[in-house]
């Protein structure tokens, strides 16, 4: 079977690496892909957001399955167009992708189905929003509606900060915000596959969103991650499936907008139990890198079962080993990253047993250089998160990337739980 993978990040390199191992695969295309993915896929110069060109390519090349990595093409309706043209796709329709595309949509769905989540209200009017603030106490969370690439959330410690966030987010005509109660607990990422009707759990992870060691500094897309998240015990995972994932899949099916693809739930594990912070309609980046390292067996039939609506036949098994990934970013990230810096030592890093997934890389005169914010995800497995971390940093230390940096403390929560430092 021919597969077309949409995207060019470390998440997509990890998916490509795993798909390439499938005996059922005859050809893997990546659009647009990156130099790392070129080792396992044929990169085609298509813009992920150019829906018509992707649909035409899939049809012309007789692609059996399109796997969509990033959220923007899904929210824009790429899956709808592929389905309309009779092409199988792993990823939700635009109506179902509203789970990520609209925070207000997801909060309303939680409210009417009783899914545990922070108390909230939606506002389009600044005066009404300001008047509601005292009900929530401090800190209070203010979120812009719509895709914001992780930048639309302000956890305000003071009323002044909350009011400034509201003023900023409601400045555009037609803008909407959600004000919500601040939840106390530890965050974890929970993945599930859904085929429109049924859902299965598909692994857990924790990531590090802040740019600096000790979880300080500005938010990023994620500077590292590990899997599994031991804090999501089997009992908690059962509750997440029963109280959050299945009610969501059931509600969307009942609404006539069934959810098919991966559901990535951002959870807060509170004293009262798991609560939903947000949904994403795609795999996490860099969470996909650690999940793919641990997934046993063939990924392709599982994704195909999701796309064909027969997930009931499929099973997913993850290795007992832990996996950890360290993101190497270009200097300046998450601001303007330095472009063009040379990268050497990938083969040396892989010789240590680590696997290097590429994200913002490019070839310049045959040389691998940085070409984005997050550049590499150096990933390894081990019998514990502590062991996986040591192995991942052995890989990092073999890489020569003078204009890049990484955090040195990825996995610290789990390493502490395992008794290390
Ligand atoms: P989101 O984009 O909705 O995932 O929010 C980004 C980050 O803001 C989350 O990863 C949390 O760290 C934090 N956050 C969002 N909502 C809440 C909440 N209700 N209570 C506490 N922290 C939150
Ligand atoms: N690492 C978080 C995300 O992919 O949204």
PDB file of C-alpha atoms and ligand atoms in Angstrom, residues 103 107 117-119 139-143 148-155 179-185 187 207 209-210 219 266-268 276-280, ligand 1:
ATOM      1  CA  UNK A 103     -11.872  25.726  23.005  1.00  0.00           C
ATOM      2  CA  UNK A 107     -15.933  23.170  26.831  1.00  0.00           C
ATOM      3  CA  UNK A 117     -13.151  19.872  33.206  1.00  0.00           C
ATOM      4  CA  UNK A 118     -12.542  23.278  34.808  1.00  0.00           C
ATOM      5  CA  UNK A 119     -15.617  25.484  35.348  1.00  0.00           C
ATOM      6  CA  UNK A 139      -4.982  32.514  39.551  1.00  0.00           C
ATOM      7  CA  UNK A 140      -7.482  32.476  36.694  1.00  0.00           C
ATOM      8  CA  UNK A 141      -7.054  31.071  33.179  1.00  0.00           C
ATOM      9  CA  UNK A 142      -7.930  33.115  30.081  1.00  0.00           C
ATOM     10  CA  UNK A 143      -7.966  31.411  26.672  1.00  0.00           C
ATOM     11  CA  UNK A 148      -3.178  29.687  18.534  1.00  0.00           C
ATOM     12  CA  UNK A 149      -0.190  27.324  18.268  1.00  0.00           C
ATOM     13  CA  UNK A 150      -0.027  27.055  22.046  1.00  0.00           C
ATOM     14  CA  UNK A 151       0.091  30.823  22.558  1.00  0.00           C
ATOM     15  CA  UNK A 152      -3.554  31.518  23.290  1.00  0.00           C
ATOM     16  CA  UNK A 153      -3.529  30.686  27.013  1.00  0.00           C
ATOM     17  CA  UNK A 154      -2.726  33.052  29.889  1.00  0.00           C
ATOM     18  CA  UNK A 155      -2.594  31.827  33.473  1.00  0.00           C
ATOM     19  CA  UNK A 179     -12.421  32.207  31.238  1.00  0.00           C
ATOM     20  CA  UNK A 180     -11.852  29.157  33.386  1.00  0.00           C
ATOM     21  CA  UNK A 181     -11.102  28.024  36.886  1.00  0.00           C
ATOM     22  CA  UNK A 182      -7.440  27.253  37.637  1.00  0.00           C
ATOM     23  CA  UNK A 183      -6.934  23.531  38.244  1.00  0.00           C
ATOM     24  CA  UNK A 184      -4.324  22.262  40.689  1.00  0.00           C
ATOM     25  CA  UNK A 185      -2.452  19.046  39.953  1.00  0.00           C
ATOM     26  CA  UNK A 187      -0.342  17.469  33.910  1.00  0.00           C
ATOM     27  CA  UNK A 207       6.281  16.823  28.146  1.00  0.00           C
ATOM     28  CA  UNK A 209       6.697  23.062  27.606  1.00  0.00           C
ATOM     29  CA  UNK A 210       8.989  25.751  29.060  1.00  0.00           C
ATOM     30  CA  UNK A 219       6.365  28.343  26.484  1.00  0.00           C
ATOM     31  CA  UNK A 266      -4.171  17.179  27.922  1.00  0.00           C
ATOM     32  CA  UNK A 267      -5.108  16.174  31.468  1.00  0.00           C
ATOM     33  CA  UNK A 268      -4.813  17.705  34.896  1.00  0.00           C
ATOM     34  CA  UNK A 276      -9.650  17.558  30.724  1.00  0.00           C
ATOM     35  CA  UNK A 277      -7.587  20.694  30.066  1.00  0.00           C
ATOM     36  CA  UNK A 278      -7.719  20.528  26.302  1.00  0.00           C
ATOM     37  CA  UNK A 279      -7.975  18.257  23.290  1.00  0.00           C
ATOM     38  CA  UNK A 280      -5.684  18.096  20.299  1.00  0.00           C
TER      39      UNK A 280
HETATM   40  P1  LIG B   1      -3.911  24.580  26.737  1.00  0.00           P
HETATM   41  O1  LIG B   1      -3.395  25.237  25.489  1.00  0.00           O
HETATM   42  O2  LIG B   1      -5.396  24.679  26.915  1.00  0.00           O
HETATM   43  O3  LIG B   1      -3.362  23.199  26.901  1.00  0.00           O
HETATM   44  O4  LIG B   1      -3.233  25.349  27.940  1.00  0.00           O
HETATM   45  C1  LIG B   1      -1.825  25.512  27.989  1.00  0.00           C
HETATM   46  C2  LIG B   1      -1.338  25.291  29.389  1.00  0.00           C
HETATM   47  O5  LIG B   1      -1.974  26.186  30.288  1.00  0.00           O
HETATM   48  C3  LIG B   1      -1.663  23.906  29.923  1.00  0.00           C
HETATM   49  O6  LIG B   1      -0.724  22.967  29.511  1.00  0.00           O
HETATM   50  C4  LIG B   1      -1.654  24.162  31.418  1.00  0.00           C
HETATM   51  O7  LIG B   1      -0.328  24.174  31.899  1.00  0.00           O
HETATM   52  C5  LIG B   1      -2.218  25.551  31.530  1.00  0.00           C
HETATM   53  N1  LIG B   1      -3.653  25.502  31.791  1.00  0.00           N
HETATM   54  C6  LIG B   1      -4.649  25.567  30.872  1.00  0.00           C
HETATM   55  N2  LIG B   1      -5.855  25.493  31.464  1.00  0.00           N
HETATM   56  C7  LIG B   1      -5.632  25.372  32.785  1.00  0.00           C
HETATM   57  C8  LIG B   1      -6.473  25.268  33.939  1.00  0.00           C
HETATM   58  N3  LIG B   1      -7.809  25.305  33.852  1.00  0.00           N
HETATM   59  N4  LIG B   1      -5.885  25.177  35.144  1.00  0.00           N
HETATM   60  C9  LIG B   1      -4.546  25.173  35.277  1.00  0.00           C
HETATM   61  N5  LIG B   1      -3.694  25.273  34.231  1.00  0.00           N
HETATM   62  C10 LIG B   1      -4.233  25.383  33.001  1.00  0.00           C
END
